[in-house]
Coordinates of C-alpha atoms in Angstrom, one line a residue:
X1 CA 0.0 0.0 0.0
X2 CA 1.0 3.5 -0.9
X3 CA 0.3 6.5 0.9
X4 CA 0.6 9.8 -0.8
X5 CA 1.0 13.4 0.8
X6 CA 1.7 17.2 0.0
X7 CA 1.7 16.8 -3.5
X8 CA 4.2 14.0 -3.8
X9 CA 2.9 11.3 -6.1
X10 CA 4.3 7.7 -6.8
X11 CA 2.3 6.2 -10.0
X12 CA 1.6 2.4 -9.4
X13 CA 2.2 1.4 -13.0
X14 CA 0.4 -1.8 -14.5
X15 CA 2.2 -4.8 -14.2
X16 CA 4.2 -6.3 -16.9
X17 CA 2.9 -9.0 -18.8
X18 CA 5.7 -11.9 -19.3
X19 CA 3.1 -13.8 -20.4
X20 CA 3.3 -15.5 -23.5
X21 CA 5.9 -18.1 -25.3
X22 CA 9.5 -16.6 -25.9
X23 CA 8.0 -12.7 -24.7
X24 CA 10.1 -10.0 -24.8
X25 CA 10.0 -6.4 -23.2
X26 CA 11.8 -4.0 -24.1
X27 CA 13.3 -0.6 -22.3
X28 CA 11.5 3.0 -23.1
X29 CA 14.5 5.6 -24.0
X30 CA 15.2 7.8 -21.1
X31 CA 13.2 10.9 -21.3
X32 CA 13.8 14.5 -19.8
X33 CA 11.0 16.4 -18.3
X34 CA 9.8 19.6 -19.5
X35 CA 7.9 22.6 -18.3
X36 CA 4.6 23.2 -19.9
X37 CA 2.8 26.1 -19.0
X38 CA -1.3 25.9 -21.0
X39 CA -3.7 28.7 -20.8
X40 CA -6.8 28.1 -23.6
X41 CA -9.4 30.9 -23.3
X42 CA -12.8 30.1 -24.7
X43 CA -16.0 31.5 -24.4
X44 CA -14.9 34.3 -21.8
X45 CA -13.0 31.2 -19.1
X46 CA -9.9 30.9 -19.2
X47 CA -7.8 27.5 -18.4
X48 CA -4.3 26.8 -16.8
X49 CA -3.1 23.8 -16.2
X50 CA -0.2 23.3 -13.4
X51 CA 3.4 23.7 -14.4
X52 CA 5.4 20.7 -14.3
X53 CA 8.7 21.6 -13.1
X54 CA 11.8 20.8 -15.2
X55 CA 14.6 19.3 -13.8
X56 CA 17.7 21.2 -12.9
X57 CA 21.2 20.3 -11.9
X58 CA 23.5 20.2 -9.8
X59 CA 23.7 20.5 -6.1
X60 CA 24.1 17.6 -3.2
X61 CA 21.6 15.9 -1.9
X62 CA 21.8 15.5 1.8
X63 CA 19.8 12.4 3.4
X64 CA 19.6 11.1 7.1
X65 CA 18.9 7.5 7.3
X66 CA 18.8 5.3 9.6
X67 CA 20.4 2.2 9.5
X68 CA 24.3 1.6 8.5
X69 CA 26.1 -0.5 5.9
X70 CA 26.1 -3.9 7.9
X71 CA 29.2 -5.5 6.5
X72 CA 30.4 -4.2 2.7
X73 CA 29.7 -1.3 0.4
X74 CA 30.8 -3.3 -2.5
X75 CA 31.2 -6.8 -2.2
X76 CA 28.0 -8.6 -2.2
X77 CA 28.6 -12.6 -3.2
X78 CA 28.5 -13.2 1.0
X79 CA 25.6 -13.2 3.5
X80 CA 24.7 -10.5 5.2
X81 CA 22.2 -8.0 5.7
X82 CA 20.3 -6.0 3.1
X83 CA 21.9 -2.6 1.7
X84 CA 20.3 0.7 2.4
X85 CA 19.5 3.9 0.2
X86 CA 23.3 4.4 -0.9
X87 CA 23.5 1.0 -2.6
X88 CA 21.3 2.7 -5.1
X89 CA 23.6 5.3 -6.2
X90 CA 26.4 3.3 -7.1
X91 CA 24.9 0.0 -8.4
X92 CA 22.5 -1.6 -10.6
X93 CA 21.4 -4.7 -11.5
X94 CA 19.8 -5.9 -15.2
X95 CA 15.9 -5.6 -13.9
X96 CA 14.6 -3.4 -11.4
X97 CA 11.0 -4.8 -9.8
X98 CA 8.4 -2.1 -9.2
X99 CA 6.3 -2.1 -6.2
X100 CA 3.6 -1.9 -8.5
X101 CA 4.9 -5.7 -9.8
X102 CA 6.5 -4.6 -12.8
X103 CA 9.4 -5.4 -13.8
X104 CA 12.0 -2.6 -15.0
X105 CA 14.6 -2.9 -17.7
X106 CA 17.9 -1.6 -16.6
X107 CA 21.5 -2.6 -17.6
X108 CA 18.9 -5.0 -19.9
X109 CA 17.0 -3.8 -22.4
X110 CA 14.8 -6.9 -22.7
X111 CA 15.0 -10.6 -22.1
X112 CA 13.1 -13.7 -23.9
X113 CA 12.0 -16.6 -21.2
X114 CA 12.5 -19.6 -23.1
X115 CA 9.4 -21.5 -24.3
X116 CA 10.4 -24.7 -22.3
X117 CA 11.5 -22.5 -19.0
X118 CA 14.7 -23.7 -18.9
X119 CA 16.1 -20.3 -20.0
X120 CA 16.4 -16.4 -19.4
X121 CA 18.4 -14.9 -22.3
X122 CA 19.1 -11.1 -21.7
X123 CA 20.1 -8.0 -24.3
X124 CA 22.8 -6.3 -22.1
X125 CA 23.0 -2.6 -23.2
X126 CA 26.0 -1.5 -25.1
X127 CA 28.4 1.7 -24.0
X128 CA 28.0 1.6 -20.5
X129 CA 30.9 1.6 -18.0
X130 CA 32.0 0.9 -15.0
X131 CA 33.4 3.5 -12.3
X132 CA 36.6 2.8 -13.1
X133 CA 36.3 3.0 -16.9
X134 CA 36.1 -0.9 -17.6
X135 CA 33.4 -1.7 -20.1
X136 CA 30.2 -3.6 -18.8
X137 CA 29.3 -6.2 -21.6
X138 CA 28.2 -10.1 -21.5
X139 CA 31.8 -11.3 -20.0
X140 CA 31.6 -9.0 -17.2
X141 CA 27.6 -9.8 -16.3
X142 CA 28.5 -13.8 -16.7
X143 CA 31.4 -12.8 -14.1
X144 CA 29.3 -11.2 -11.8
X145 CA 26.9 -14.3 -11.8
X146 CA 29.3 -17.0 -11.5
X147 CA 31.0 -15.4 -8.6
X148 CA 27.3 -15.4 -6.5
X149 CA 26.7 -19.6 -7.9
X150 CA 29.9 -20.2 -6.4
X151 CA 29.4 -18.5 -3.3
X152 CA 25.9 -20.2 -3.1
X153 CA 23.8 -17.0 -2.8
X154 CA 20.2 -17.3 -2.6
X155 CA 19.4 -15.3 -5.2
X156 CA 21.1 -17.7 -8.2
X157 CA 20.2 -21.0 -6.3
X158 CA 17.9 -21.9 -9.2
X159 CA 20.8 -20.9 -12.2
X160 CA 22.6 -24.0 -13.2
X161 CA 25.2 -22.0 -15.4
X162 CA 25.3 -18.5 -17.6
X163 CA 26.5 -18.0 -20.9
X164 CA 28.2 -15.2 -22.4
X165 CA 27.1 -15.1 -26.4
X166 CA 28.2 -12.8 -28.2
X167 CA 28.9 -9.6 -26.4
X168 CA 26.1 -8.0 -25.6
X169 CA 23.6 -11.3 -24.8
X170 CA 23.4 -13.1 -21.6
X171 CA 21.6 -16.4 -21.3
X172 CA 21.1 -18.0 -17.9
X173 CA 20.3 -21.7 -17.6
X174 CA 18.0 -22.6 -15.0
X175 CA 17.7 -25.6 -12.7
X176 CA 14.1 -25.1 -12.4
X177 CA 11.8 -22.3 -13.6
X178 CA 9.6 -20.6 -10.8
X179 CA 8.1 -17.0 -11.0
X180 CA 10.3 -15.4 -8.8
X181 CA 13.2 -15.3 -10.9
X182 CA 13.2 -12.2 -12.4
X183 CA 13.1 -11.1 -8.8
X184 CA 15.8 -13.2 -7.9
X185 CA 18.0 -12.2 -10.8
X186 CA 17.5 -8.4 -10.0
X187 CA 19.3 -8.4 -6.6
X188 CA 22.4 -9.5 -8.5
X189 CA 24.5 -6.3 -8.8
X190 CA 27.1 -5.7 -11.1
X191 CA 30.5 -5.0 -10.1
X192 CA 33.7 -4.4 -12.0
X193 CA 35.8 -7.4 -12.9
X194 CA 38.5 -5.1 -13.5
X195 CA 38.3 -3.8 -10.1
X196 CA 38.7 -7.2 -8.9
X197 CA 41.4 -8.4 -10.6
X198 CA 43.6 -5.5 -9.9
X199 CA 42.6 -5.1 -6.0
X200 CA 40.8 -8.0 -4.6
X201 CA 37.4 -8.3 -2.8
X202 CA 38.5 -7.3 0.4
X203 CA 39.5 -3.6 -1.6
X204 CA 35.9 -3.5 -3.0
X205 CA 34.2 -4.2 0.2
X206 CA 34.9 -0.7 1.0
X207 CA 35.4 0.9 -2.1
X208 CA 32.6 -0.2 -4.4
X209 CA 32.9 0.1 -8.4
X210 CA 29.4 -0.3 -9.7
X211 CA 27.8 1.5 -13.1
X212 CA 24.9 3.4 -11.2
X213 CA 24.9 7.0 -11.8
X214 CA 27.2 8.0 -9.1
X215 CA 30.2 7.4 -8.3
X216 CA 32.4 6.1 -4.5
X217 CA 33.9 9.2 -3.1
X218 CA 34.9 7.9 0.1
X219 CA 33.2 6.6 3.5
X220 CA 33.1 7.1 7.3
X221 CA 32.0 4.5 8.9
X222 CA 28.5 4.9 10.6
X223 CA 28.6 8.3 9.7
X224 CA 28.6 9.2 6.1
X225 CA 28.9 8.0 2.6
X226 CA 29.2 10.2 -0.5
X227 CA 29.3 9.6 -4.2
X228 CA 29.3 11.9 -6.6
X229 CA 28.0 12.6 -10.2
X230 CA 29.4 9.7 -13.0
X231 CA 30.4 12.0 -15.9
X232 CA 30.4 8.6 -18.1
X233 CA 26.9 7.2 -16.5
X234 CA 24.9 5.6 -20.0
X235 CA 21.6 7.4 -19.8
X236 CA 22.7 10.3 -21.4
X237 CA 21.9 13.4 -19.4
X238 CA 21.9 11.6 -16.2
X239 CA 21.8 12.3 -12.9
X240 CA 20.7 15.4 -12.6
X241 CA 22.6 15.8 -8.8
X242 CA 26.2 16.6 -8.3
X243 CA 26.2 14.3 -5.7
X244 CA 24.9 12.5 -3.0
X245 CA 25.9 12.4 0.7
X246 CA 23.6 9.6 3.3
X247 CA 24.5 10.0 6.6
X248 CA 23.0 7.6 9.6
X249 CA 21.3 8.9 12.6
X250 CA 19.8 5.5 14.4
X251 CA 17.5 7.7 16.7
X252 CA 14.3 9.3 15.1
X253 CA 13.4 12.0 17.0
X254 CA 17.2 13.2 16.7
X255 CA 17.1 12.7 12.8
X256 CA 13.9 14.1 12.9
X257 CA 15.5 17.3 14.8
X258 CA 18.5 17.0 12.5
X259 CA 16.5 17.1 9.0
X260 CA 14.0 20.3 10.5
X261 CA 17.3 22.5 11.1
X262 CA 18.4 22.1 7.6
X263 CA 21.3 19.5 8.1
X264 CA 19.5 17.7 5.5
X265 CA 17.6 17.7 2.5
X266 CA 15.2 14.6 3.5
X267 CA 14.9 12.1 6.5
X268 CA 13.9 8.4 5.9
X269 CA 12.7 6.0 9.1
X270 CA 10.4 4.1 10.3
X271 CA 8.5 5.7 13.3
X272 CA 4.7 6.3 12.4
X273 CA 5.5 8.8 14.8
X274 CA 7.9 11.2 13.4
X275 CA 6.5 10.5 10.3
X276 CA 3.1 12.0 11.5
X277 CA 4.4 14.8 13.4
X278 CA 6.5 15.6 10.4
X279 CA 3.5 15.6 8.3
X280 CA 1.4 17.3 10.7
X281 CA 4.1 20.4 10.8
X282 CA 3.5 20.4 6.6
X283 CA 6.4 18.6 5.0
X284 CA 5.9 16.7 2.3
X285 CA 5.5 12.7 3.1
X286 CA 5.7 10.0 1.1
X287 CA 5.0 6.3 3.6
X288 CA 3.7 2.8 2.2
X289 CA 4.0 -0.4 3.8
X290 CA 7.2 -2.0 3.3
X291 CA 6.2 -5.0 5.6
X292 CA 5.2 -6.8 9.1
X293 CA 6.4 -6.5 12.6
X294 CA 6.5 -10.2 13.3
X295 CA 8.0 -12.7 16.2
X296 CA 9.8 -15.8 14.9
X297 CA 10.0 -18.7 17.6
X298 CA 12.6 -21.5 17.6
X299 CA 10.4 -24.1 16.8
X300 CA 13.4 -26.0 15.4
X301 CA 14.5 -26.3 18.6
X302 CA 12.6 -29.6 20.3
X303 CA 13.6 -28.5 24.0
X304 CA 12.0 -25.4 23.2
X305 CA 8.6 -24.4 24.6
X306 CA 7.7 -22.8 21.2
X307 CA 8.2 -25.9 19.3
X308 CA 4.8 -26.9 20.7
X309 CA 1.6 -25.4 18.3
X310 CA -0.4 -24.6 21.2
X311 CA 2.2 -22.8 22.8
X312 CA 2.4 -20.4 19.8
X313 CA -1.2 -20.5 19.4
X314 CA -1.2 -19.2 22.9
X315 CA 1.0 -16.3 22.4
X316 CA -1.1 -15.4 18.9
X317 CA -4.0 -15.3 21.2
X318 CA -2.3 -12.8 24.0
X319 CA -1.8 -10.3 21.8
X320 CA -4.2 -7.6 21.6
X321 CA -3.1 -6.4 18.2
X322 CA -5.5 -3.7 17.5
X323 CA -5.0 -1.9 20.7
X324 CA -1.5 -1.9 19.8
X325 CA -1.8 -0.4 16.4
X326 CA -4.3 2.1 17.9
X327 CA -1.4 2.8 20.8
X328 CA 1.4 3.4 19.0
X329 CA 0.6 3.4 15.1
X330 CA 0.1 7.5 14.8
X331 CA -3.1 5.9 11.7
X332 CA -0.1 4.8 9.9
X333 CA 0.4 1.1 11.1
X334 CA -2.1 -1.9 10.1
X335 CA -3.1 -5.2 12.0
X336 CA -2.1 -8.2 10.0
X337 CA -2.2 -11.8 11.0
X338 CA -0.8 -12.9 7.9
X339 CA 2.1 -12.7 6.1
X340 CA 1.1 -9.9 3.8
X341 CA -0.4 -6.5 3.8
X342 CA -4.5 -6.1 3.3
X343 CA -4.1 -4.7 -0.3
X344 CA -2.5 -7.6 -1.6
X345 CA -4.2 -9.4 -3.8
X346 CA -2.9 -12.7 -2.4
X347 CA -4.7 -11.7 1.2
X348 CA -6.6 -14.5 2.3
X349 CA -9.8 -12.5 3.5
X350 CA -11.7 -15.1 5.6
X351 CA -8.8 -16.3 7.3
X352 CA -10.0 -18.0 11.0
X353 CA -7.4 -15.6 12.7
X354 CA -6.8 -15.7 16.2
X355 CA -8.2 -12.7 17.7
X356 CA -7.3 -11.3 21.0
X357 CA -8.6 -13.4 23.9
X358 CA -6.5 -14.0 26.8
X359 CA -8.3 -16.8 28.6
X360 CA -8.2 -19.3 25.3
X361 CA -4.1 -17.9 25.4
X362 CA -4.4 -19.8 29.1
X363 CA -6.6 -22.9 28.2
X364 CA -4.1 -23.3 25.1
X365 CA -0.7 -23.2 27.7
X366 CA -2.2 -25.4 30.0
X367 CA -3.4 -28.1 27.3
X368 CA 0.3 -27.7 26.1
X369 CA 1.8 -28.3 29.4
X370 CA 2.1 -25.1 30.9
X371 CA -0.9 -24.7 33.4
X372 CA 1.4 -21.6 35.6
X373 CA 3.5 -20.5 32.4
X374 CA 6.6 -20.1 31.1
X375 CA 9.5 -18.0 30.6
X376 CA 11.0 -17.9 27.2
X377 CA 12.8 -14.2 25.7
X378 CA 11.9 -11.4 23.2
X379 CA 15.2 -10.6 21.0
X380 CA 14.3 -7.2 19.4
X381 CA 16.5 -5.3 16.7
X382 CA 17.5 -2.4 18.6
X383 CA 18.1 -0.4 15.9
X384 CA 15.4 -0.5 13.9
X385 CA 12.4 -1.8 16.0
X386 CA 9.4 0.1 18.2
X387 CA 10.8 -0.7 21.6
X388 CA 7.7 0.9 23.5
X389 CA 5.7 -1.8 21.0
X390 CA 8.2 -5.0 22.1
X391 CA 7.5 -3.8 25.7
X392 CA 3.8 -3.4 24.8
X393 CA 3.9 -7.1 23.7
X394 CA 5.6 -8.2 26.9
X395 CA 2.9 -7.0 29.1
X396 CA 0.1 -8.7 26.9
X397 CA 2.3 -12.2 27.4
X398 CA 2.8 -11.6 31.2
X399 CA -1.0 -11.3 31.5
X400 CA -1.7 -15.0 30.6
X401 CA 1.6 -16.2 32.3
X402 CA 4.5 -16.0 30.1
X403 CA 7.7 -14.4 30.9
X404 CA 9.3 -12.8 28.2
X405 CA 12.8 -11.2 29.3
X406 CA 13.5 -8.5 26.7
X407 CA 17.1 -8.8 25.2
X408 CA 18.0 -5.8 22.8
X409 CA 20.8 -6.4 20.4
X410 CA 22.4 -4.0 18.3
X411 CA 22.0 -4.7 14.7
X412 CA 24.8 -6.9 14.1
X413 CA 24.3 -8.5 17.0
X414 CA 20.8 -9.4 15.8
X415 CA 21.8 -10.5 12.1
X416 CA 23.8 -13.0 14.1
X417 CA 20.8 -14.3 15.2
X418 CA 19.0 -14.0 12.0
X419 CA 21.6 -16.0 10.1
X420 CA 22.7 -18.4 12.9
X421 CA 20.0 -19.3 15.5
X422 CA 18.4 -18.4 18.8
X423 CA 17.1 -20.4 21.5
X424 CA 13.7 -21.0 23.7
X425 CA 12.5 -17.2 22.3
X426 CA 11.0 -15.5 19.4
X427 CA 12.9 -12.8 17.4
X428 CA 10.7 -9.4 16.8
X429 CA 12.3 -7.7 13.8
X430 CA 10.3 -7.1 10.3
X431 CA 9.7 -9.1 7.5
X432 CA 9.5 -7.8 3.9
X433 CA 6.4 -7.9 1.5
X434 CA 6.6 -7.9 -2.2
X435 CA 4.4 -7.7 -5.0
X436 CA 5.3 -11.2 -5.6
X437 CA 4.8 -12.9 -2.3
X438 CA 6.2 -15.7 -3.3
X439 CA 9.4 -14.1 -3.7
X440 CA 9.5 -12.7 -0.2
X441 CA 8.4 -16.3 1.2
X442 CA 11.0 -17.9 -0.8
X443 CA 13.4 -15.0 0.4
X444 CA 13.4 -16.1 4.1
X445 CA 10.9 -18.7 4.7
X446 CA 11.9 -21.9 2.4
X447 CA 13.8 -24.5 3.3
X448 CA 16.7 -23.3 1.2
X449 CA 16.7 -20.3 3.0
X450 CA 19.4 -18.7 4.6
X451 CA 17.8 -16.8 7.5
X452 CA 15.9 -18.1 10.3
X453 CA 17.6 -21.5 10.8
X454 CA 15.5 -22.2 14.3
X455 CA 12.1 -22.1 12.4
X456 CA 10.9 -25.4 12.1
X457 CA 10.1 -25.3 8.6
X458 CA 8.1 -28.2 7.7
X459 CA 8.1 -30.5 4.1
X460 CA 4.4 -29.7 3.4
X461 CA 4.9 -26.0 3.9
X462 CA 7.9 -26.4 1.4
X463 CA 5.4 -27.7 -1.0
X464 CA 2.7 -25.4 -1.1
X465 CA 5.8 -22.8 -1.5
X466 CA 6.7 -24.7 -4.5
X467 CA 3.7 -25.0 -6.0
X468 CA 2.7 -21.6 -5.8
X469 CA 5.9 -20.8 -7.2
X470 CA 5.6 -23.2 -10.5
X471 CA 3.5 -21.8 -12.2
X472 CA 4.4 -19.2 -15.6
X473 CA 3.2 -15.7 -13.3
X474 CA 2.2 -15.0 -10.2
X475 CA -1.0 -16.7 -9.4
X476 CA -2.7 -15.1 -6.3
X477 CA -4.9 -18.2 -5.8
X478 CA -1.6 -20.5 -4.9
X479 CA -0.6 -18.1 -2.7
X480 CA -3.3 -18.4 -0.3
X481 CA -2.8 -21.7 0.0
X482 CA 0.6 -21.2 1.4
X483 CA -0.4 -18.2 3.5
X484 CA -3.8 -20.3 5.1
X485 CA -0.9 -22.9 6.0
X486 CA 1.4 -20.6 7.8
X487 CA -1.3 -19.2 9.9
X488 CA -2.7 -22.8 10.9
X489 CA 0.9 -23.9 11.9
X490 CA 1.7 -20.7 13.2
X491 CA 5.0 -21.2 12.0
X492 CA 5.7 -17.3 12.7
X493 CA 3.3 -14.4 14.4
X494 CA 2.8 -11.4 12.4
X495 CA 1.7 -8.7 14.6
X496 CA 1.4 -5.4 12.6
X497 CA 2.0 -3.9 9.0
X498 CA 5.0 -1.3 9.4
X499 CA 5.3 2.1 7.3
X500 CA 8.8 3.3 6.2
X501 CA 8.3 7.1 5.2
X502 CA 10.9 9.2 3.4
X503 CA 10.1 13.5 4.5
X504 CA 11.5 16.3 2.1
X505 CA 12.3 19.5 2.2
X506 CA 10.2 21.5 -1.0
X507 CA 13.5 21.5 -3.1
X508 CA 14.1 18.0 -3.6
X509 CA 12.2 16.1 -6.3
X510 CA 10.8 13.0 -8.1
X511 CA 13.1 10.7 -5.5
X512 CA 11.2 7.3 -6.6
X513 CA 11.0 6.3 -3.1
X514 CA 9.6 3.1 -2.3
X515 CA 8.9 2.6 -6.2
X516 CA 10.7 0.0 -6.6
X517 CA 10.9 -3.3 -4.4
X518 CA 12.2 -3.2 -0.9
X519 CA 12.3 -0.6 1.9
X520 CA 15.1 0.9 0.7
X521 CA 14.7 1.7 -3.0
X522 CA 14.5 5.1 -4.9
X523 CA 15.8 6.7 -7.9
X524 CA 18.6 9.0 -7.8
X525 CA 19.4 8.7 -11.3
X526 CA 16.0 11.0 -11.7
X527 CA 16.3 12.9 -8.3
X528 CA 16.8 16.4 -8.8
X529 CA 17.1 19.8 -6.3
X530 CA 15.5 23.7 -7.1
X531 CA 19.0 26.0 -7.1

C-alpha cells in the first residue's frame, strides 16, 4: 500500500505482462522532463493547467537515514544483511522490480523466457561503463553471476550456469523455472571485474565500483557515505545531482530534529510517529508499507517451549493487536495476521485468525503443558524496531503467564541471530512484503533459506511454497494456499504492518522512493534539487 502526501505522487504502473511463449519487453528511451505552462481561453473562461517543473542540476543531496552498511559497500557474493538507500547510487542490476509488480529494464533492455522455461536470455546494453572505466558487456555480467553460484547465494540458487554469447547477450540456464526469478535475478548487482582483478574483494568491500549514476567518493563508517555525479553514466543526461551524501542517525526524533534544522535535504525512518508529526508540521510525506512486525519462535528447537503449536497458538491469542496499532501506530500502522499486507491481492480475506482473547491464550498453555506459564525471551533489533511496542507485547504475554525477558541487540548482534539461530525465544524484527509474495516467502521462509535457521520449517509447507511458485506468473490463488498454511501452523506471528516514510524538504524532487521493491529503494538517477 502506498500512501501519498503534499503533492508527492508515486504512480503504481500496471504490471508487466511476461506472459506468452518466448516474450520480450523491451526498455523505453530515457526521457527529460519539461515545463509546460497551458492557458486556452474560450467563451470568456480561461484554463491553466499546473506547471510541471523541469529538472535542474547540480547541487548535493543531503539524506539522514537510519540504518548503517552492515558489512560491505561493494562486495556482495557473501551473507549479510540488506543494503540501504546508498547501494542505489552506485549500483545496478539488469531488472529493477516495481512495487507496482512490474518489472523494469535496466543494464537489460529486454530478455526472452525460453518457451520450455529452462532459460532467461538477456540484451545487455552496449556503452556503459563501469566507475573505473572498464566496459560492462556479457563477459563481465557472466562474471558477476558466476562469482554469486559459487558463493551459493540465494538469489542464483535456481541458475545452473550463464553464458556469455556474443557480447552483448546473456543467457542463464536454470535448474528449475519458478516466477520469482526475475526477482531473484534483479538483486544480483554488477561490479567491476576489472576492479577485482587488480585489487581484490576485500578492496571492493569498502570501495565499491558499480555502473549506477554515481560514483564512490569515500566513507566514514556509521557516519557518512558520498558519491558523486558519474560524468560517463549511460543514460545520457543523467543524474541530474552533483552528488549524494547519506548519513545515519539511528535515533528518530534526533534525525527528525537534524532534518528540520536544515542538516538535510530529506529524512527516511520508520516511526509512524515522526513520520506523522513531520507531516502534521506540513512537510511533504511519502510512507507505504514495506512489511510486518512479526516474532519468529525457535520451533526448530525440540527443547524449546515454542516448538509446541499450542504454545504459539497461545501467544497469537495474547496479543491484543489492534489496541497496539491504535497505541502506538500514529493511523499509519495496520493489524495483520498474515504474512502480507491487506491490499495484496494474495490476502486471504476469511482467514479464522486468532483474535485477542486472553483466557483461550491460558486454556491453550495449560493443554500444552504449561498450566502456571513459562519463561522464554523477546530478541528485538535495537536499531530499527518500536521498543515501547516489544515492551507493549511483553505485558500482553505476562498477562496470561508468560515471561518474556526482553534482550536488545544492536543490529549486528541481531543478524547474528538472524543468520545463525536463537534459543527458547521468538525474534521481533520485520519481515519484507513484495508484490510477488512468493518471492519474499522464498526470500526467508523456504527451506533453502538462509535466515531463520531455528524455524521449524516443515516439508508440506515447502510444497505449497513450491507449488505456488511453479507456475508461468504470479498466481494469487496459490498463494493463499501457502499463506492459510502458515497461519494454521503458526509457524511465525505477524503482529502489525510497518510504514517506512521518506520527508523532504520542497527542493528536492521525483526521489522514486519506495517505487521499486524493498524498503530501501528510490531513484537518484531521476532525483533532482530547485537551485
Amino acid at each position: 500500500m502506498k500512501t501519498l502526501y503534499v503533492g508527492l505522487v508515486i504512480i503504481l504502473l500496471g504490471i508487466l505482462v511476461l506472459g506468452g511463449c518466448g516474450s520480450k519487453t523491451a526498455a523505453p528511451p530515457p526521457t527529460t522532463a519539461a515545463a509546460v505552462t497551458t492557458t486556452s481561453q474560450q467563451a470568456g473562461s480561461t484554463t491553466t493547467t499546473a506547471v510541471q517543473p523541469k529538472p535542474q542540476y547540480g547541487g548535493t543531496l543531503r539524506i539522514i537515514d537510519d540504518r548503517p552498511p552492515g558489512g560491505t559497500l561493494g562486495w556482495f557474493a557473501e551473507p549479510g544483511p540488506p543494503s540501504g538507500m546508498w547501494y542505489f547510487t552506485m549500483f545496478e542490476g539488469l531488472v529493477r522490480p516495481q512495487y507496482s509488480g512490474e518489472i523494469k529494464p535496466l543494464l537489460a533492455s529486454g530478455w526472452v523466457i525460453a518457451n520450455d522455461l529452462t532459460s532467461v536470455t538477456f540484451t545487455l546494453r552496449e556503452n556503459v561503463k563501469f566507475h573505473d572505466g572498464s566496459d560492462f558487456d556479457a563477459a563481465a555480467a557472466k562474471w558477476n553471476f558466476d562469482v554469486f553460484i559459487s558463493a551459493k547465494m540465494a538469489s542464483v540458487k535456481d541458475v545452473s550456469s550463464v553464458e556469455a554469447i556474443g557480447n552483448y547477450t546473456l543467457k542463464v540456464n536454470l535448474k528449475q523455472y519458478y516466477n520469482t526469478v526475475l526477482y531473484s535475478l534483479s538483486s544480483v548487482p554488477m561490479v567491476s571485474k576489472v576492479s577485482f582483478d587488480a585489487k581484490g574483494k576485500d578492496w571492493l568491500r569498502w570501495n565499491p565500483v558499480g555502473t549506477g549514476p554515481f560514483k564512490f567518493v569515500s566513507y566514514t563508517p556509521d557516519t557518512v557515505i558520498k558519491a558523486a555525479r558519474f560524468a560517463g553514466y549511460w543514460q545520457t543526461g543523467r543524474p541530474y545531482l552533483e552528488a549524494v551524501e547519506v548519513s545515519w542517525v539511528a535515533d528518530p526524533m534526533t534525525a527528525a530534529a537534524s532534518f528540520e534544522a536544515g542538516e538535510a535535504d530529506a529524512v527516511t525512518g520508520n516511526s509512524p510517529q515522526i513520520m506523522n508529526d513531520l507531516k502534521r508540521k506540513g512537510h511533504a510525506i511519502i510512507t507505504g508499507f514495506t512489511g510486518a512486525i512479526t516474532l519468529i519462535p525457535d520451533s526448530k528447537n525440540t527443547d524449546s517451549p515454542l516448538a509446541k503449536l499450542k504454545v504459539r497458538q497461545a501467544i497469537d491469542y495474547a496479543i491484543d493487536r489492534e489496541a497496539l496499532v491504535k497505541a502506538k501506530g500514529y493511523g499509519m500502522w495496520a493489524t495483520t495476521y498474515q504474512f502480507a499486507a491487506p491490499d495484496a491481492s494474495a490476502y486471504v480475506t476469511n482467514l479464522n485468525v486468532r483474535k485477542y482473547d486472553p483466557e483461550k491464550a491460558r486454556q491453550l498453555l495449560a493443554e500444552a503443558g504449561y498450566p502456571n506459564g513459562l519463561t522464554m525471551t523477546l530478541f528485538g533489533d535495537g536499531s530499527s524496531t518500536d521498543k515501547d511496542s516489544v515492551v507493549a507485547i511483553q505485558g500482553f504475554l505476562s498477562k496470561v503467564g508468560i515471561t518474556a525477558k526482553l534482550d536488545w541487540l544492536d543490529y549486528m548482534g541481531f543478524v547474528k541471530y538472524v543468520m545463525g539461530g536463537w534459543t527458547n525465544g521468538m525474534l521481533v524484527c520485520a519481515n519484507g512484503f513484495a508484490p510477488n509474495l512468493n518471492s519474499a516467502a522464498d526470500f526467508v521462509w523456504s527451506q533453502t533459506a538462509m535466515f531463520f535457521p531455528s524455524v521449524a520449517k516443515t516439508d508440506e509447507m515447502e510444497k505449497l511454497l513450491i507449488a505456488a511458485k511453479a507456475p508461468r506468473d504470479y498466481d494469487p490463488a496459490f498463494v493463499k494456499i501457502y499463506l492459510q498454511k502458515m497461519h494454521d501452523d503458526a509457524m511465525f506471528l505477524p503482529i502489525y504492518c510497518i510504514i517506512r516514510g521518506m520527508a523532504a524538504n520542497p527542493k528536492v524532487h521525483d526521489t522514486g522512493y519506495l517505487q521499486g521493491y524493498g524498503p530501501y529503494t528510490w531513484n537518484p538517477v531521476e532525483a533532482w534539487k530547485s537551485q
